[in-house]
Coordinates of C-alpha atoms and ligand atoms in Angstrom, one line a residue:
Chain A
M1 CA 0.0 0.0 0.0
S2 CA 1.5 3.3 -1.1
Y3 CA 0.1 6.8 -1.0
T4 CA 0.8 10.1 -2.7
L5 CA 0.4 13.8 -1.9
D6 CA 0.3 16.3 -4.7
Q7 CA 1.8 19.7 -5.0
R8 CA -1.3 21.6 -3.8
Q9 CA -1.8 19.4 -0.7
L10 CA 1.9 19.7 0.2
D11 CA 1.8 23.5 -0.3
R12 CA -1.1 23.7 2.1
I13 CA 0.6 21.6 4.6
E14 CA 3.8 23.6 4.4
E15 CA 1.9 26.9 4.7
I16 CA 0.2 25.6 7.9
L17 CA 3.5 24.5 9.4
K18 CA 5.2 27.7 8.5
T19 CA 2.6 30.2 9.7
E20 CA 1.6 28.3 12.9
L21 CA 4.9 27.0 14.0
V22 CA 8.1 28.2 12.3
D23 CA 7.0 31.8 12.2
N24 CA 6.2 31.5 15.9
G25 CA 9.8 30.5 16.8
V26 CA 9.8 26.7 16.4
R27 CA 13.3 25.6 15.2
C28 CA 12.3 22.6 13.2
V29 CA 9.1 20.8 12.4
F30 CA 8.4 17.6 10.5
L31 CA 5.4 15.6 9.6
I32 CA 6.0 11.9 9.2
D33 CA 3.9 8.8 8.8
M34 CA 4.0 5.9 11.2
A35 CA 6.2 3.9 8.8
G36 CA 8.9 6.5 9.4
N37 CA 8.6 8.3 6.0
I38 CA 9.0 12.0 6.0
V39 CA 6.0 13.8 4.4
T40 CA 7.4 17.3 4.8
N41 CA 9.9 19.1 7.0
L42 CA 10.6 22.8 7.6
D43 CA 13.2 24.6 9.7
N44 CA 14.2 28.1 10.5
G45 CA 17.6 27.6 8.8
E46 CA 19.7 27.5 11.9
K47 CA 20.5 23.8 12.2
Q48 CA 20.6 20.8 10.0
H49 CA 19.5 17.5 11.6
D50 CA 19.7 14.0 10.1
I51 CA 16.0 14.1 9.5
Y52 CA 15.6 10.6 8.0
S53 CA 17.1 9.0 11.1
L54 CA 15.0 11.3 13.3
A55 CA 11.9 10.2 11.5
A56 CA 12.7 6.5 11.8
L57 CA 13.4 6.8 15.5
A58 CA 10.4 9.0 16.1
A59 CA 8.0 6.6 14.5
G60 CA 9.5 3.7 16.4
N61 CA 9.4 5.7 19.7
F62 CA 5.8 6.7 19.2
G63 CA 4.8 3.2 18.3
A64 CA 6.6 1.8 21.4
V65 CA 4.8 4.3 23.7
S66 CA 1.5 3.5 22.1
A67 CA 2.0 -0.2 22.6
M68 CA 2.9 0.6 26.3
A69 CA -0.4 2.6 26.6
K70 CA -2.4 -0.4 25.4
I71 CA -0.7 -2.7 28.0
I72 CA -1.6 -0.5 30.9
G73 CA -5.2 -0.1 29.5
E74 CA -4.9 3.4 28.0
N75 CA -6.2 3.7 24.5
E76 CA -3.1 5.8 23.6
F77 CA -1.0 8.7 24.6
S78 CA -1.7 11.2 21.9
L79 CA 1.3 13.4 22.7
L80 CA 4.8 13.0 24.0
F81 CA 7.3 15.6 25.2
H82 CA 11.1 15.2 25.8
K83 CA 12.9 18.0 27.6
G84 CA 16.5 18.8 27.0
T85 CA 18.7 21.6 28.3
K86 CA 18.6 23.6 25.1
E87 CA 16.4 21.7 22.7
N88 CA 13.0 20.1 23.4
I89 CA 11.1 17.7 21.2
H90 CA 7.3 17.4 21.1
F91 CA 5.3 14.6 19.3
N92 CA 1.6 14.9 18.5
K93 CA -0.5 12.4 16.7
I94 CA -2.6 13.8 13.8
T95 CA -4.4 10.7 12.6
T96 CA -3.7 7.0 13.1
E97 CA -1.2 7.3 10.3
F98 CA 0.5 10.7 10.8
L99 CA 2.6 12.3 13.4
L100 CA 3.7 15.9 13.9
I101 CA 7.1 16.5 15.5
T102 CA 8.4 19.9 16.6
I103 CA 11.9 20.8 17.9
F104 CA 12.0 24.0 19.9
G105 CA 14.2 26.0 22.3
N106 CA 13.6 27.3 25.8
D107 CA 12.5 30.7 24.4
I108 CA 9.1 29.2 23.7
S109 CA 6.8 28.1 26.5
L110 CA 5.4 24.6 26.4
G111 CA 1.9 26.0 26.8
F112 CA 2.2 28.3 23.8
L113 CA 3.7 25.5 21.7
R114 CA 1.0 23.1 22.6
L115 CA -1.6 25.6 21.6
K116 CA 0.0 26.2 18.3
V117 CA 0.5 22.5 17.7
A118 CA -3.2 21.8 18.5
E119 CA -4.3 24.5 16.0
S120 CA -2.0 23.0 13.3
V121 CA -3.2 19.5 14.0
D122 CA -6.8 20.6 13.5
R123 CA -6.0 22.1 10.2
L124 CA -3.7 19.2 9.0
K125 CA -6.4 16.7 9.9
K126 CA -8.6 18.1 7.2
I127 CA -6.0 17.3 4.6
L128 CA -4.7 14.0 6.0
E129 CA -7.9 12.3 7.2
P130 CA -9.1 11.4 3.7
L131 CA -5.7 9.9 3.0
A132 CA -5.6 7.9 6.2
A133 CA -8.9 6.3 5.2
S134 CA -7.4 5.0 2.0
A135 CA -3.9 4.0 3.3
S136 CA -3.6 1.1 5.7
Chain B
M1 CA 3.8 1.8 2.4
A2 CA 5.9 3.9 0.1
F3 CA 5.3 7.6 0.2
I4 CA 5.4 9.5 -3.0
N5 CA 6.0 13.2 -2.8
L6 CA 4.7 14.6 -6.1
K7 CA 6.0 18.1 -5.3
S8 CA 9.7 17.2 -4.7
K9 CA 9.4 14.0 -6.8
V10 CA 10.8 11.8 -4.1
I11 CA 9.7 8.2 -3.4
Q12 CA 10.6 6.7 0.0
V13 CA 10.8 2.9 0.0
K14 CA 11.0 0.8 3.2
I15 CA 12.9 -2.5 3.1
V16 CA 13.0 -4.7 6.2
Y17 CA 15.6 -7.5 7.0
Y18 CA 13.8 -10.2 8.9
G19 CA 14.9 -13.5 10.3
P20 CA 15.9 -15.5 13.4
G21 CA 18.0 -14.1 16.2
R22 CA 21.8 -14.1 15.4
G23 CA 21.1 -14.9 11.8
G24 CA 23.2 -12.1 10.4
K25 CA 20.7 -9.2 9.7
T26 CA 22.8 -6.5 11.4
T27 CA 26.0 -7.9 9.8
N28 CA 24.4 -7.4 6.4
L29 CA 23.7 -3.8 7.1
E30 CA 27.1 -3.2 8.6
Y31 CA 28.7 -4.5 5.4
I32 CA 26.4 -2.4 3.2
Y33 CA 27.2 0.6 5.3
R34 CA 31.0 0.1 4.8
R35 CA 30.7 -0.6 1.1
L36 CA 28.4 2.3 0.2
Q37 CA 29.8 4.8 2.6
Q38 CA 30.4 7.4 -0.2
R39 CA 26.7 7.3 -1.1
I40 CA 25.3 7.3 2.4
Q41 CA 25.1 10.8 3.8
A42 CA 23.7 9.7 7.2
E43 CA 25.1 7.6 10.0
M44 CA 23.8 4.1 10.5
V45 CA 21.4 4.1 13.5
T46 CA 21.5 1.0 15.7
I47 CA 19.7 0.3 18.9
K48 CA 21.5 -2.6 20.6
T49 CA 21.7 -4.2 24.0
H50 CA 25.1 -4.9 25.7
G51 CA 25.5 -8.3 24.0
D52 CA 25.4 -6.7 20.5
R53 CA 21.9 -8.0 19.9
T54 CA 19.5 -5.7 18.2
L55 CA 17.0 -4.3 20.7
F56 CA 14.8 -2.2 18.5
F57 CA 16.1 -1.9 15.0
D58 CA 19.0 -0.8 12.8
F59 CA 18.3 1.8 10.2
L60 CA 20.2 2.9 7.1
P61 CA 18.9 5.4 4.6
F62 CA 20.5 6.0 1.1
D63 CA 19.6 7.4 -2.3
I64 CA 19.8 5.3 -5.5
G65 CA 19.3 8.1 -7.9
L66 CA 16.6 8.9 -10.5
I67 CA 14.0 6.5 -11.9
N68 CA 11.5 8.0 -14.3
G69 CA 12.3 11.4 -13.0
Y70 CA 11.7 10.4 -9.3
H71 CA 14.4 10.4 -6.7
I72 CA 14.3 7.0 -4.9
K73 CA 15.2 7.0 -1.2
I74 CA 15.7 3.5 0.2
Q75 CA 15.3 3.1 4.0
I76 CA 16.6 -0.2 5.2
Y77 CA 15.6 -1.6 8.6
T78 CA 16.5 -4.8 10.5
V79 CA 14.2 -6.2 13.2
P80 CA 15.4 -7.8 16.5
G81 CA 15.3 -11.5 15.8
Q82 CA 15.0 -12.7 19.4
V83 CA 11.6 -14.3 20.1
K84 CA 10.8 -12.0 23.0
Y85 CA 11.0 -8.8 20.9
N86 CA 7.9 -9.5 18.8
A87 CA 6.2 -6.2 19.7
T88 CA 9.1 -4.2 18.3
R89 CA 9.3 -6.5 15.2
R90 CA 5.7 -5.6 14.5
L91 CA 6.4 -1.9 14.8
V92 CA 9.3 -2.0 12.4
L93 CA 7.2 -3.9 9.8
R94 CA 4.6 -1.2 9.6
G95 CA 4.5 0.2 6.1
V96 CA 7.0 -2.3 4.7
D97 CA 7.5 -2.4 0.9
G98 CA 10.0 -5.3 0.6
V99 CA 11.5 -8.0 2.9
V100 CA 14.8 -9.8 2.9
F101 CA 14.5 -13.0 5.0
V102 CA 17.9 -13.8 6.4
A103 CA 18.0 -17.5 7.3
D104 CA 20.8 -19.1 9.3
A105 CA 22.2 -22.0 7.3
M106 CA 23.5 -23.8 10.4
T107 CA 21.8 -27.2 10.8
V108 CA 21.1 -26.4 14.5
R109 CA 19.0 -23.4 13.4
R110 CA 16.7 -25.2 11.1
E111 CA 13.6 -25.0 13.3
K112 CA 14.4 -21.3 14.3
N113 CA 14.3 -20.3 10.6
I114 CA 10.9 -21.9 10.1
Q115 CA 9.5 -20.3 13.3
A116 CA 10.8 -16.9 12.2
L117 CA 9.2 -17.2 8.8
R118 CA 5.9 -18.1 10.4
N119 CA 6.2 -15.2 12.7
L120 CA 6.8 -12.9 9.8
Q121 CA 3.6 -14.1 8.1
E122 CA 1.6 -13.6 11.3
N123 CA 2.9 -10.1 11.8
L124 CA 2.2 -9.1 8.2
A125 CA -1.3 -10.4 8.6
I126 CA -1.9 -7.7 11.3
Y127 CA -1.3 -5.1 8.6
K128 CA -3.5 -7.1 6.2
K129 CA -0.4 -8.0 4.1
N130 CA 0.4 -11.3 2.5
L131 CA 4.0 -12.4 2.2
A132 CA 3.3 -14.1 -1.1
A133 CA 2.2 -10.8 -2.6
L134 CA 5.2 -8.7 -1.2
P135 CA 8.6 -8.3 -2.8
L136 CA 10.8 -10.9 -1.0
V137 CA 14.3 -12.2 -1.3
M138 CA 15.6 -15.2 0.7
Q139 CA 19.2 -15.1 1.9
Y140 CA 20.8 -18.3 3.2
N141 CA 23.6 -16.9 5.4
K142 CA 26.8 -18.2 7.0
M143 CA 27.7 -20.5 4.1
D144 CA 31.4 -19.7 4.9
L145 CA 31.1 -21.9 8.0
A146 CA 31.3 -25.0 5.8
E147 CA 35.1 -24.4 5.7
Q148 CA 35.3 -24.9 9.5
G149 CA 33.4 -28.2 9.2
I150 CA 30.2 -26.8 10.9
P151 CA 27.2 -28.8 9.7
L152 CA 25.1 -26.6 7.4
L153 CA 21.7 -27.0 5.8
G154 CA 22.1 -27.3 2.0
T155 CA 20.4 -24.9 -0.3
E156 CA 17.9 -27.6 -1.3
V157 CA 16.9 -28.2 2.3
L158 CA 16.5 -24.4 3.0
E159 CA 14.5 -24.0 -0.2
H160 CA 12.2 -26.9 0.8
D161 CA 11.8 -25.5 4.4
L162 CA 11.3 -21.9 3.6
N163 CA 10.7 -21.2 -0.1
R164 CA 8.8 -24.2 -1.4
E165 CA 5.6 -22.1 -1.9
L166 CA 6.9 -18.6 -1.9
R167 CA 9.4 -19.2 -4.7
A168 CA 11.3 -16.0 -4.0
P169 CA 14.7 -15.3 -5.5
H170 CA 17.3 -16.8 -3.1
F171 CA 21.1 -16.3 -2.5
P172 CA 23.6 -18.3 -0.5
A173 CA 25.6 -15.7 1.4
S174 CA 28.2 -14.9 3.9
A175 CA 27.3 -11.6 5.5
S176 CA 30.5 -11.5 7.5
R177 CA 32.6 -11.8 4.3
G178 CA 30.2 -9.8 2.2
T179 CA 29.5 -12.7 -0.2
N180 CA 26.2 -11.9 -2.0
V181 CA 25.3 -9.2 0.4
V182 CA 25.1 -6.5 -2.3
A183 CA 23.4 -9.0 -4.7
T184 CA 20.7 -9.6 -2.1
L185 CA 20.3 -5.8 -1.6
K186 CA 20.1 -5.1 -5.4
K187 CA 17.5 -7.7 -5.9
I188 CA 15.2 -6.5 -3.2
I189 CA 15.6 -2.9 -4.3
S190 CA 14.7 -3.7 -7.9
L191 CA 11.7 -5.8 -6.8
S192 CA 10.4 -3.2 -4.4
V193 CA 10.9 -0.3 -6.7
A194 CA 9.2 -2.2 -9.5
A195 CA 6.2 -2.9 -7.2
V196 CA 5.9 0.7 -6.2
R197 CA 6.2 1.8 -9.8
K198 CA 3.5 -0.6 -10.9
E199 CA 1.2 0.7 -8.3
F200 CA 1.8 4.4 -9.0
L201 CA 3.8 5.6 -12.0
Ligands
GTP1 N1 30.6 -17.2 10.1 C1 29.7 -16.2 9.9 N2 29.2 -15.6 11.0 C2 28.3 -14.6 10.8 C3 27.8 -14.3 9.5 N3 26.8 -13.4 9.6 C4 26.7 -13.0 10.9 N4 27.6 -13.8 11.6 C5 27.8 -13.7 13.1 O1 26.6 -14.1 13.7 C6 26.4 -13.3 14.9 C7 25.1 -12.6 14.9 O2 25.0 -11.7 13.8 P1 24.1 -10.4 13.8 O3 24.2 -9.7 12.5 O4 24.2 -9.6 15.0 O5 22.7 -11.2 13.8 P2 21.2 -10.5 13.8 O6 20.4 -11.3 12.9 O7 21.2 -9.1 13.6 O8 20.7 -10.9 15.3 P3 19.6 -10.2 16.2 O9 19.9 -8.7 16.2 O10 19.6 -10.8 17.6 O11 18.3 -10.5 15.5 C8 27.6 -12.3 14.9 O12 28.5 -12.8 15.8 C9 28.1 -12.3 13.5 O13 29.5 -12.0 13.5 C10 28.3 -15.1 8.4 O14 27.9 -15.0 7.2 N5 29.2 -16.0 8.7
MG2 MG1 20.6 -7.5 14.7

């Protein structure tokens, strides 16, 4: 099972990630699927990460935590947050197939970031939900 | 589940090395990483326990250039072969486009190979996938051990045990020496890319 996103869909996704997140101070944001593929990634130009490895590890990490949730009787943990000294990483599920990952510094409060991520997720769902229905 | 980005014209293809514990999956990737170092921009990612066993997965991304105007990005994963890590094997299989089954040719591992293949079929069924319909290459590894007089299963026995019905392309190999490691990889890439192309382009 494969899936495609066309230029118009990707332009809309990038516009959402840019205006909601990068323009608000997020260093790096990427949208991945649960197989570890990168759908799109944007950054503020400061730092280059090895995004393919990050995506593979993020998908695995999120999958592992979701499996843990099931074992303890939770349906899922829909978001995850890891705090570093300078960089923080935040994962938010969009649909069953897609995950939004943001990397941000301590100049942004977690509350503000969560708000912006939640707004982005609502907008991204409209584009990605039809796809998730067809992909398995 | 290959992802095709029509804007940047990139196709990401996921290939998983599967098989019994200690069969040589990680050794395959280590060899590929050494051989293709010029073409691999990223570091190989490995999540191991102390004893060098794979705990979660190994991961190696690389580009194979243009096909029909699309950049093909191959993402190779290995699973942890130990029986107790089935939950992580399942996670790694998610969205797989092609599988290399690395069997251990040592006679003492005969039953382990059969169990691992059955386990692969069960785990694919969770994603509503059928091994017979998926690009697959069989690799019969550790053939070099014959020189040390260690009893090995012959290719005919391995074919009978594992590949009688699937009839996938197969290679006798030595991952530690690099024999047929690249041939195995080339075969699974061409089968997987052809399958994605057939579905999409
Ligand atoms: N003689 C010989 N030894 C091999 C060969 N391939 C792998 N080995 C050895 O077998 C052992 C296990 O190899 P790994 O590549 O770690 O096996 P694996 O399939 O990744 O194992 P798990 O991560 O536990 O699933 C190591 O000691 C390797 O050096 C081979 O072709 N010939
Ligand atoms: Mg391994």
